[in-house]
Short mmCIF file of C-alpha atoms in Angstrom, two decimals:
data_model
loop_
_atom_site.label_atom_id
_atom_site.label_comp_id
_atom_site.label_asym_id
_atom_site.label_seq_id
_atom_site.Cartn_x
_atom_site.Cartn_y
_atom_site.Cartn_z
CA GLY A 42 99.38 81.21 192.06
CA LEU A 43 97.29 83.87 190.67
CA PHE A 44 94.38 84.20 189.87
CA PRO A 45 93.15 87.32 187.18
CA GLY A 46 91.49 89.76 187.91
CA PRO A 47 91.08 92.66 191.42
CA ILE A 48 89.74 91.83 194.80
CA PHE A 49 86.62 93.34 194.73
CA ASP A 50 85.16 95.42 197.47
CA ASP A 51 83.00 92.94 198.35
CA GLY A 52 85.40 90.54 198.28
CA THR A 53 84.74 88.63 195.81
CA LEU A 54 86.86 87.85 192.66
CA ALA A 55 86.32 89.12 189.01
CA ASP A 56 85.86 87.09 186.10
CA GLU A 57 89.17 85.68 184.79
CA LYS A 58 87.51 85.71 181.53
CA ASP A 59 86.62 89.56 181.73
CA PRO A 60 88.87 91.96 179.06
CA ARG A 61 89.52 94.23 181.85
CA PHE A 62 91.80 91.86 183.47
CA LYS A 63 93.91 90.67 180.55
CA LEU A 64 97.59 91.46 179.79
CA PHE A 65 98.44 95.18 178.49
CA LYS A 66 100.32 96.63 176.65
CA LEU A 67 101.23 100.09 175.24
CA LYS A 68 103.92 101.54 173.50
CA LYS A 69 105.58 104.66 172.63
CA ASP A 70 104.03 106.36 169.30
CA TRP A 71 102.08 103.67 168.37
CA GLU A 72 99.05 106.35 167.44
CA SER A 73 101.83 107.54 164.25
CA LEU A 74 101.77 103.07 163.39
CA PRO A 75 99.98 102.52 159.31
CA ASP A 76 96.24 101.26 160.06
CA GLY A 77 95.97 97.81 160.63
CA THR A 78 95.37 94.89 163.01
CA GLU A 79 98.51 95.88 165.30
CA ARG A 80 97.47 99.29 165.52
CA ASP A 81 94.01 98.27 166.18
CA LYS A 82 95.44 96.37 169.20
CA TYR A 83 97.38 99.08 170.87
CA GLU A 84 94.36 101.38 170.28
CA ASP A 85 92.03 98.69 172.11
CA ASN A 86 94.68 98.70 175.25
CA TYR A 87 94.95 102.30 175.58
CA VAL A 88 90.99 102.87 175.37
CA ASN A 89 90.60 99.76 177.81
CA TRP A 90 93.94 100.76 179.62
CA PRO A 91 92.32 99.60 183.16
CA MET A 92 93.45 102.69 185.04
CA GLU A 93 91.22 102.22 187.86
CA TYR A 94 92.92 98.54 188.96
CA GLY A 95 96.16 100.50 189.20
CA ALA A 96 97.24 100.54 185.56
CA PRO A 97 99.82 104.06 185.50
CA TYR A 98 97.86 106.73 184.08
CA GLU A 99 98.84 110.83 184.18
CA ASP A 100 97.16 112.56 186.97
CA VAL A 101 96.20 115.17 184.22
CA ASN A 102 94.17 117.13 187.31
CA GLY A 103 96.83 116.96 189.37
CA ASP A 104 94.55 115.88 192.55
CA GLY A 105 96.37 113.07 193.51
CA GLU A 106 94.35 109.63 192.54
CA TYR A 107 92.75 108.49 189.43
CA THR A 108 89.82 110.76 188.07
CA PRO A 109 87.59 108.87 184.92
CA ASP A 110 87.18 110.68 182.05
CA VAL A 111 90.17 113.18 183.07
CA ASP A 112 93.37 111.04 183.35
CA THR A 113 95.13 108.94 180.61
CA PRO A 114 97.51 105.90 180.12
CA LYS A 115 100.89 106.07 180.44
CA ILE A 116 103.74 104.52 178.95
CA LEU A 117 106.91 103.94 181.49
CA GLY A 118 110.24 104.33 178.88
CA ASP A 119 109.49 102.77 175.56
CA GLU A 120 107.23 99.82 176.00
CA THR A 121 104.95 99.29 179.00
CA LEU A 122 102.58 96.08 180.21
CA PHE A 123 100.02 95.64 183.22
CA PHE A 124 97.94 93.08 184.63
CA VAL A 125 96.06 92.91 188.30
CA ALA A 126 95.68 89.48 189.82
CA ASN A 127 95.17 88.00 193.11
CA GLY A 128 96.49 85.19 195.31
CA PHE A 129 92.13 84.64 196.26
CA ASP A 130 91.87 82.13 194.34
CA SER A 131 92.46 78.32 196.00
CA THR A 132 93.07 76.35 192.74
CA SER A 133 96.00 78.62 191.88
CA SER A 134 97.18 78.75 195.19
CA TYR A 135 96.85 74.94 196.53
CA ASN A 136 98.54 74.27 193.56
CA THR A 137 101.75 75.98 193.96
CA HIS A 138 103.22 75.37 197.20
CA GLY A 139 99.70 74.11 199.05
CA SER A 140 99.01 77.27 201.17
CA PRO A 141 95.93 78.12 201.24
CA PRO A 142 94.38 81.33 199.44
CA THR A 143 95.15 85.10 200.29
CA PRO A 144 93.27 88.14 199.52
CA LEU A 145 96.79 89.55 198.26
CA GLU A 146 95.71 91.61 194.93
CA PHE A 147 98.73 91.82 192.95
CA GLN A 148 99.27 95.40 190.46
CA THR A 149 101.92 94.57 188.27
CA THR A 150 103.67 97.12 185.79
CA ILE A 151 106.61 95.83 183.30
CA TRP A 152 108.42 98.57 181.19
CA ALA A 153 111.78 99.27 178.82
CA TYR A 154 113.41 101.60 177.25
CA ALA A 155 115.06 101.41 173.98
CA SER A 156 117.58 103.68 174.57
CA GLU A 157 119.43 105.45 177.22
CA GLY A 158 121.35 102.35 178.10
CA MET A 159 119.24 100.94 179.27
CA GLU A 160 118.08 98.71 176.35
CA ASN A 161 119.20 95.23 178.37
CA VAL A 162 116.84 96.25 180.98
CA VAL A 163 113.34 95.23 181.79
CA PHE A 164 111.95 97.04 184.61
CA LYS A 165 108.93 95.39 187.21
CA LYS A 166 107.11 97.08 189.68
CA TYR A 167 104.54 94.63 192.33
CA ARG A 168 102.14 96.41 193.80
CA VAL A 169 100.35 94.70 196.68
CA ILE A 170 97.53 95.19 198.64
CA ASN A 171 96.16 93.07 201.65
CA LYS A 172 92.25 93.33 200.91
CA GLY A 173 91.79 90.87 204.03
CA ASP A 174 89.94 91.81 207.57
CA GLN A 175 93.82 90.28 208.75
CA PRO A 176 96.76 91.54 209.23
CA ILE A 177 100.27 89.20 208.08
CA ASP A 178 102.71 89.18 210.16
CA ASP A 179 106.26 88.49 209.15
CA PHE A 180 105.49 89.13 205.63
CA TYR A 181 108.48 88.52 203.06
CA PHE A 182 109.31 90.05 199.18
CA THR A 183 110.92 87.43 197.13
CA TYR A 184 111.75 86.93 193.32
CA TRP A 185 112.62 83.44 192.45
CA THR A 186 113.86 83.26 189.14
CA ASP A 187 115.32 79.74 187.21
CA VAL A 188 117.35 81.37 185.19
CA ASP A 189 119.01 78.68 182.82
CA LEU A 190 121.29 80.93 181.06
CA GLY A 191 122.01 79.14 177.62
CA ASN A 192 122.56 75.51 178.64
CA ALA A 193 120.54 75.04 181.60
CA GLU A 194 123.22 72.72 183.10
CA ASP A 195 126.28 74.70 183.65
CA ASP A 196 125.40 77.66 185.57
CA LEU A 197 126.11 79.41 188.90
CA SER A 198 124.90 81.76 190.51
CA GLY A 199 125.80 84.49 193.11
CA CYS A 200 124.58 87.74 194.69
CA ASP A 201 125.98 91.55 195.79
CA THR A 202 124.56 92.41 199.09
CA LEU A 203 125.94 95.92 198.45
CA LEU A 204 124.04 95.85 194.68
CA ASN A 205 120.85 94.30 196.16
CA LEU A 206 121.70 91.57 193.33
CA GLY A 207 121.16 88.35 192.35
CA TYR A 208 123.03 86.83 189.34
CA THR A 209 123.65 83.97 187.31
CA TYR A 210 126.70 83.26 185.29
CA ASN A 211 127.87 80.21 182.66
CA GLY A 212 130.40 77.80 185.11
CA ASP A 213 133.10 78.11 181.72
CA ASN A 214 133.78 80.45 179.04
CA ASP A 215 131.58 78.58 176.42
CA ASP A 216 127.95 77.66 175.76
CA GLU A 217 126.85 76.19 172.74
CA ASN A 218 123.36 77.70 173.12
CA PHE A 219 125.38 81.57 172.99
CA TYR A 220 126.66 82.63 169.49
CA GLY A 221 130.86 82.72 169.56
CA PRO A 222 132.58 82.35 173.05
CA ASN A 223 132.12 85.19 176.09
CA PRO A 224 128.89 83.94 177.64
CA PRO A 225 126.47 86.69 179.12
CA ALA A 226 125.61 87.19 182.72
CA ILE A 227 122.00 87.85 184.28
CA GLY A 228 121.30 89.69 187.14
CA TYR A 229 117.96 90.35 189.27
CA GLN A 230 118.41 93.35 191.47
CA LEU A 231 116.23 95.04 193.96
CA VAL A 232 116.19 98.95 192.93
CA GLN A 233 113.18 99.63 195.81
CA GLY A 234 111.98 97.46 198.44
CA PRO A 235 109.38 97.58 200.86
CA ILE A 236 108.64 100.49 202.57
CA VAL A 237 108.96 99.90 206.95
CA GLU A 238 109.26 102.11 209.73
CA GLY A 239 112.67 103.71 210.40
CA ASP A 240 114.20 106.66 212.42
CA GLU A 241 113.26 110.66 211.93
CA SER A 242 116.07 110.70 209.81
CA ASP A 243 114.83 108.52 207.26
CA SER A 244 113.27 108.85 204.04
CA ALA A 245 111.68 106.23 201.83
CA TYR A 246 109.96 106.27 198.55
CA PHE A 247 106.59 105.03 198.43
CA ASN A 248 103.83 105.74 195.64
CA GLY A 249 105.35 108.31 193.93
CA GLY A 250 107.21 110.51 196.85
CA TRP A 251 109.07 110.12 199.83
CA ARG A 252 108.06 109.76 203.15
CA ARG A 253 109.80 111.07 206.36
CA GLY A 254 110.27 108.53 209.06
CA PHE A 255 110.47 105.42 207.49
CA LYS A 256 113.20 103.17 205.10
CA ASN A 257 113.07 101.19 202.10
CA LEU A 258 114.18 97.47 202.77
CA PRO A 259 117.66 96.52 201.50
CA MET A 260 117.87 92.86 200.17
CA THR A 261 117.99 90.58 203.33
CA ASN A 262 118.71 87.31 201.94
CA PHE A 263 119.71 85.32 198.97
CA PHE A 264 119.17 81.68 198.59
CA ASN A 265 121.24 79.56 196.01
CA TYR A 266 119.65 75.95 195.50
CA ILE A 267 121.04 73.02 194.45
CA LYS A 268 118.93 70.34 192.54
CA GLY A 269 119.27 66.77 194.22
CA SER A 270 120.21 68.15 197.63
CA SER A 271 118.27 67.42 200.76
CA ASP A 272 119.29 71.18 202.46
CA TYR A 273 118.91 73.48 199.47
CA SER A 274 116.68 71.43 196.63
CA ASP A 275 113.66 73.85 195.24
CA ALA A 276 110.42 73.82 197.59
CA GLN A 277 107.70 71.13 197.14
CA GLN A 278 105.17 71.75 194.69
CA GLY A 279 101.77 71.16 195.58
CA ALA A 280 101.66 70.57 199.14
CA TYR A 281 102.26 72.93 202.18
CA GLU A 282 105.07 71.98 203.11
CA GLY A 283 106.37 73.43 200.22
CA THR A 284 105.06 76.94 202.30
CA LEU A 285 107.06 76.29 204.69
CA ASP A 286 110.32 75.38 202.78
CA PHE A 287 109.90 78.47 201.13
CA TYR A 288 109.30 80.30 205.14
CA ASN A 289 112.65 78.57 205.75
CA PHE A 290 115.03 79.84 202.96
CA PHE A 291 113.59 83.24 203.29
CA GLN A 292 115.36 83.31 206.74
CA THR A 293 118.69 81.29 205.08
CA LEU A 294 117.41 78.17 206.41
CA THR A 295 117.51 74.60 205.65
CA LYS A 296 114.66 73.14 204.63
CA SER A 297 114.61 71.54 207.65
CA GLY A 298 115.05 74.83 209.74
CA LYS A 299 118.88 74.54 210.28
CA ASP A 300 121.08 77.41 209.81
CA ILE A 301 123.28 77.29 207.41
CA PHE A 302 126.97 78.14 207.61
CA ASP A 303 129.70 79.93 205.23
CA PRO A 304 131.49 77.43 204.60
CA HIS A 305 134.84 79.81 205.23
CA THR A 306 134.41 81.54 208.28
CA ASN A 307 131.96 79.27 210.04
CA LYS A 308 129.86 81.67 210.26
CA LYS A 309 126.06 81.63 210.20
CA ALA A 310 125.01 83.40 206.85
CA LYS A 311 122.75 85.88 205.95
CA PHE A 312 123.38 85.68 202.51
CA MET A 313 124.50 82.53 200.28
CA THR A 314 127.66 82.46 197.82
CA PRO A 315 128.10 86.52 198.68
CA GLY A 316 132.03 86.20 197.48
CA ASP A 317 133.49 87.40 194.68
CA PRO A 318 134.11 84.73 191.80
CA VAL A 319 136.04 87.28 189.90
CA THR A 320 138.57 87.91 192.12
CA GLY A 321 138.19 84.39 193.97
CA GLU A 322 137.40 85.88 197.43
CA GLY A 323 135.37 84.75 199.78
CA TRP A 324 131.98 82.28 199.32
CA TYR A 325 130.92 81.84 196.09
CA ASP A 326 129.76 79.29 193.54
CA GLY A 327 131.91 76.54 192.60
CA GLN A 328 135.03 76.94 192.78
CA GLY A 329 134.55 78.66 196.55
CA TRP A 330 131.85 76.42 197.41
CA PRO A 331 133.58 73.11 199.54
CA PHE A 332 130.98 70.83 198.92
CA GLY A 333 131.98 67.39 200.83
CA ASP A 334 135.04 66.16 199.40
CA TYR A 335 134.76 68.48 195.61
CA HIS A 336 133.77 71.92 194.94
CA LEU A 337 130.46 72.41 193.59
CA PRO A 338 130.08 71.81 190.44
CA PRO A 339 128.01 73.91 187.56
CA ARG A 340 124.27 72.86 187.16
CA ASP A 341 121.24 74.00 186.97
CA VAL A 342 120.98 77.06 188.86
CA ARG A 343 117.72 79.05 190.62
CA PHE A 344 117.98 82.06 193.50
CA THR A 345 115.83 84.27 194.97
CA VAL A 346 116.54 87.84 196.05
CA THR A 347 114.19 88.58 199.11
CA ALA A 348 113.33 91.64 201.23
CA GLY A 349 111.90 91.41 204.60
CA PRO A 350 109.92 90.74 207.28
CA PHE A 351 107.46 92.98 207.72
CA ASN A 352 103.99 93.03 209.11
CA PHE A 353 101.13 93.97 206.55
CA GLU A 354 98.39 95.69 208.05
CA PRO A 355 94.40 94.97 206.35
CA GLY A 356 94.11 97.70 204.38
CA ASP A 357 97.80 98.79 203.34
CA THR A 358 100.36 98.74 200.19
CA GLN A 359 103.56 97.79 199.54
CA GLU A 360 105.53 98.29 196.56
CA VAL A 361 108.99 96.79 195.14
CA VAL A 362 110.44 97.44 192.38
CA TYR A 363 113.11 94.84 190.64
CA ALA A 364 115.31 95.37 186.98
CA ILE A 365 116.08 92.34 185.33
CA HIS A 366 119.40 92.79 183.01
CA ILE A 367 122.00 91.32 181.07
CA ALA A 368 125.72 92.40 180.55
CA ARG A 369 128.35 90.69 178.27
CA GLY A 370 132.30 90.82 178.95
CA THR A 371 134.99 89.58 177.54
CA ASP A 372 134.94 86.22 179.54
CA ASN A 373 132.53 84.05 182.15
CA LEU A 374 133.88 86.12 185.01
CA ASN A 375 134.10 89.61 183.26
CA SER A 376 130.47 89.33 182.39
CA ILE A 377 129.83 89.82 185.76
CA THR A 378 131.86 92.74 186.50
CA LYS A 379 130.17 94.02 183.49
CA LEU A 380 127.05 93.04 185.08
CA LYS A 381 128.06 95.11 188.48
CA GLU A 382 128.93 98.23 186.75
CA GLN A 383 125.90 97.72 185.18
CA ALA A 384 123.98 97.53 187.90
CA ILE A 385 125.38 100.93 189.30
CA ALA A 386 123.99 102.43 186.39
CA VAL A 387 120.46 100.82 186.71
CA GLN A 388 120.46 102.36 190.37
CA GLN A 389 121.33 105.23 189.24
CA PHE A 390 119.35 105.64 186.23
CA TYR A 391 116.87 104.09 188.23
CA ASN A 392 116.84 106.69 191.42
CA GLY A 393 117.48 110.08 188.56
CA LYS A 394 114.37 108.32 186.35
CA ILE A 395 112.04 107.56 189.12
CA LEU A 396 112.86 108.92 191.89
CA THR A 397 112.24 112.38 191.08
CA SER A 398 109.27 113.37 193.40
CA VAL A 399 109.10 115.38 197.00
CA GLY A 400 106.38 114.28 198.73
CA ASN A 401 105.05 117.00 201.07
CA GLU A 402 106.89 115.72 204.34
CA PHE A 403 110.09 117.70 202.79
CA VAL A 404 108.31 120.93 202.08
CA SER A 405 107.77 122.41 205.71
CA THR A 406 110.72 123.87 207.75
CA PRO A 407 112.11 121.28 209.47
CA GLU A 408 113.19 121.32 213.34
CA LYS A 409 116.34 119.66 213.47
CA PHE A 410 119.58 119.73 211.80
CA GLU A 411 120.18 116.57 210.01
CA LEU A 412 122.19 114.56 207.47
CA TYR A 413 120.85 112.05 205.30
CA GLN A 414 122.44 108.96 203.99
CA ASN A 415 123.56 109.29 200.86
CA TYR A 416 121.88 108.14 197.13
CA PRO A 417 122.00 106.66 195.50
CA ASN A 418 124.43 104.46 197.34
CA PRO A 419 126.93 102.58 196.09
CA PHE A 420 127.82 105.60 193.90
CA ASN A 421 129.73 105.85 190.03
CA PRO A 422 130.77 108.73 190.19
CA GLU A 423 128.20 111.15 191.55
CA THR A 424 125.72 110.72 194.86
CA ILE A 425 123.55 113.51 196.16
CA ILE A 426 124.35 114.65 200.11
CA LYS A 427 120.64 116.09 201.61
CA TYR A 428 120.59 117.68 205.04
CA GLN A 429 118.52 120.11 207.12
CA LEU A 430 118.90 123.52 209.23
CA ALA A 431 116.46 123.86 211.65
CA SER A 432 118.29 127.92 211.68
CA LYS A 433 120.01 129.60 209.81
CA SER A 434 123.65 128.01 210.48
CA ARG A 435 127.67 128.43 209.43
CA VAL A 436 127.56 124.63 207.78
CA GLU A 437 130.82 122.28 206.41
CA ILE A 438 130.55 119.24 205.02
CA ILE A 439 133.61 117.49 204.23
CA VAL A 440 134.53 114.36 202.69
CA PHE A 441 137.20 112.31 204.61
CA ASP A 442 138.79 108.87 202.92
CA ILE A 443 138.91 105.77 205.14
CA LEU A 444 141.92 106.46 206.83
CA GLY A 445 140.90 110.39 207.67
CA ARG A 446 142.34 112.28 205.36
CA LYS A 447 140.40 114.99 203.14
CA VAL A 448 139.58 114.72 200.20
CA ALA A 449 136.75 117.56 199.05
CA THR A 450 134.87 120.50 201.07
CA LEU A 451 131.34 120.42 199.48
CA VAL A 452 129.63 123.26 201.64
CA ASN A 453 131.98 126.09 203.96
CA LYS A 454 129.84 129.02 204.25
CA GLU A 455 126.44 130.23 205.94
CA GLN A 456 122.68 129.12 204.77
CA SER A 457 119.50 129.52 205.86
CA SER A 458 116.77 127.17 207.26
CA GLY A 459 115.39 124.47 205.30
CA TYR A 460 116.15 121.67 203.55
CA HIS A 461 119.75 121.43 201.09
CA LYS A 462 121.36 119.04 199.17
CA VAL A 463 124.65 118.85 197.28
CA VAL A 464 126.48 116.45 194.57
CA PHE A 465 129.26 114.87 195.60
CA ASN A 466 131.55 113.88 192.57
CA GLY A 467 134.45 111.18 193.11
CA LYS A 468 135.32 110.72 189.22
CA ASN A 469 138.71 111.61 190.35
CA LEU A 470 139.07 109.50 193.48
CA SER A 471 139.79 105.52 193.47
CA SER A 472 137.12 102.78 194.59
CA GLY A 473 136.33 102.68 198.36
CA ILE A 474 134.36 103.86 201.31
CA TYR A 475 134.36 107.76 201.85
CA LEU A 476 132.94 109.57 205.07
CA ILE A 477 130.36 112.56 204.88
CA THR A 478 130.94 114.84 208.25
CA MET A 479 128.21 117.69 208.24
CA LYS A 480 128.98 120.26 211.27
CA THR A 481 126.90 123.22 212.63
CA SER A 482 127.80 124.85 215.78
CA GLY A 483 126.29 121.91 217.83
CA PHE A 484 125.79 119.58 215.16
CA ARG A 485 128.02 116.65 214.00
CA LYS A 486 127.38 113.62 211.98
CA THR A 487 128.83 110.88 209.37
CA VAL A 488 127.54 108.70 206.93
CA LYS A 489 129.50 106.22 205.43
CA ALA A 490 129.20 106.82 201.16
CA LEU A 491 130.73 103.40 198.85
CA LEU A 492 132.49 104.41 195.42
CA LEU A 493 132.23 101.70 193.19
CA LYS A 494 134.46 101.73 189.88
#
């Protein structure tokens, strides 16, 4: 549904054949390649890297914006791809799900690492700009995928709401399209959600820094499709009804707009199949989904991972980052366990590698006392706890288990006013919920932290 190139300031579209709007690719140390066709391609991409259209760059002069002939291309990880496209071409738009063109520009960066334990992960960042003159109400970001994991007809899907993760796994322990038994599981994880207004104590990562008073939305919906079902089948293509189908799916409604209920609790569902197929608990795909007179069998699956809604004003920019990764265990179910363990590592890696900038909002002296939510959360085994003091005070930060037993004292001393942080290491503790309490004279607050091992 996208058209190559940006939307120019006068509202016109780029020429789709303009070489500035192709798919660009750079990799680390390309300059050391021997002379030849491959090196020439990388050099051409480097020289013409479209930084003015959103491609990542090194801010050489530190002015916070792209400066021609000064700033240089930036390679994320070991290999980076970039393209810019838009949703304002009517032919492309109507041919997908029948919706009219929308003046949205998409600046997409994809990168991966060959080492650091992230060699099975691809990161995808979508930076979207509303270049129209009208607000877009109730906007959702969603990642739709048709995984086809090995043999496409024997798969199942589910989600982990704590990890912002949707995943597909094999319905049994054999798949002829993989070498040997023990097929892997693949996940699509929202590692940085869209930014929305929050409370004064909230902070959100956006555009390379932190913003106080905002928060990043987590996964708010997971929809598991069933081919051939009147309620759960794919959105229609090439017809406006397909747009309405998707809008219902984003709200965990059937195609006809009816509520979806968890078959185990009979409560209205926010996420489909959020149960655990490894332990057999809750509503999960396959044996955990009573569908009519039988359990839903393995099949060709598709799903969506969604975050929203929020209002998208003219000129506003939003960005989301997804991580796509794969893991293989000792059998098809253990592959899910390995995938979830990897999901924790992926989030920690992203937080530590990418979310390292601190915006100006965190520089001035705070006006009040505050304890922030720890990050990452869930964590394994370390998490960072940030807090602020409006004046010089004696501070206690204590960690309790869910039964109220003290497990750690992180801070117990007098500290100056300003912003502080402390690391909590749970390597000797079991998985579960822990309560982090901060106390000063006249201030007390507790946040929940989830340790997943």
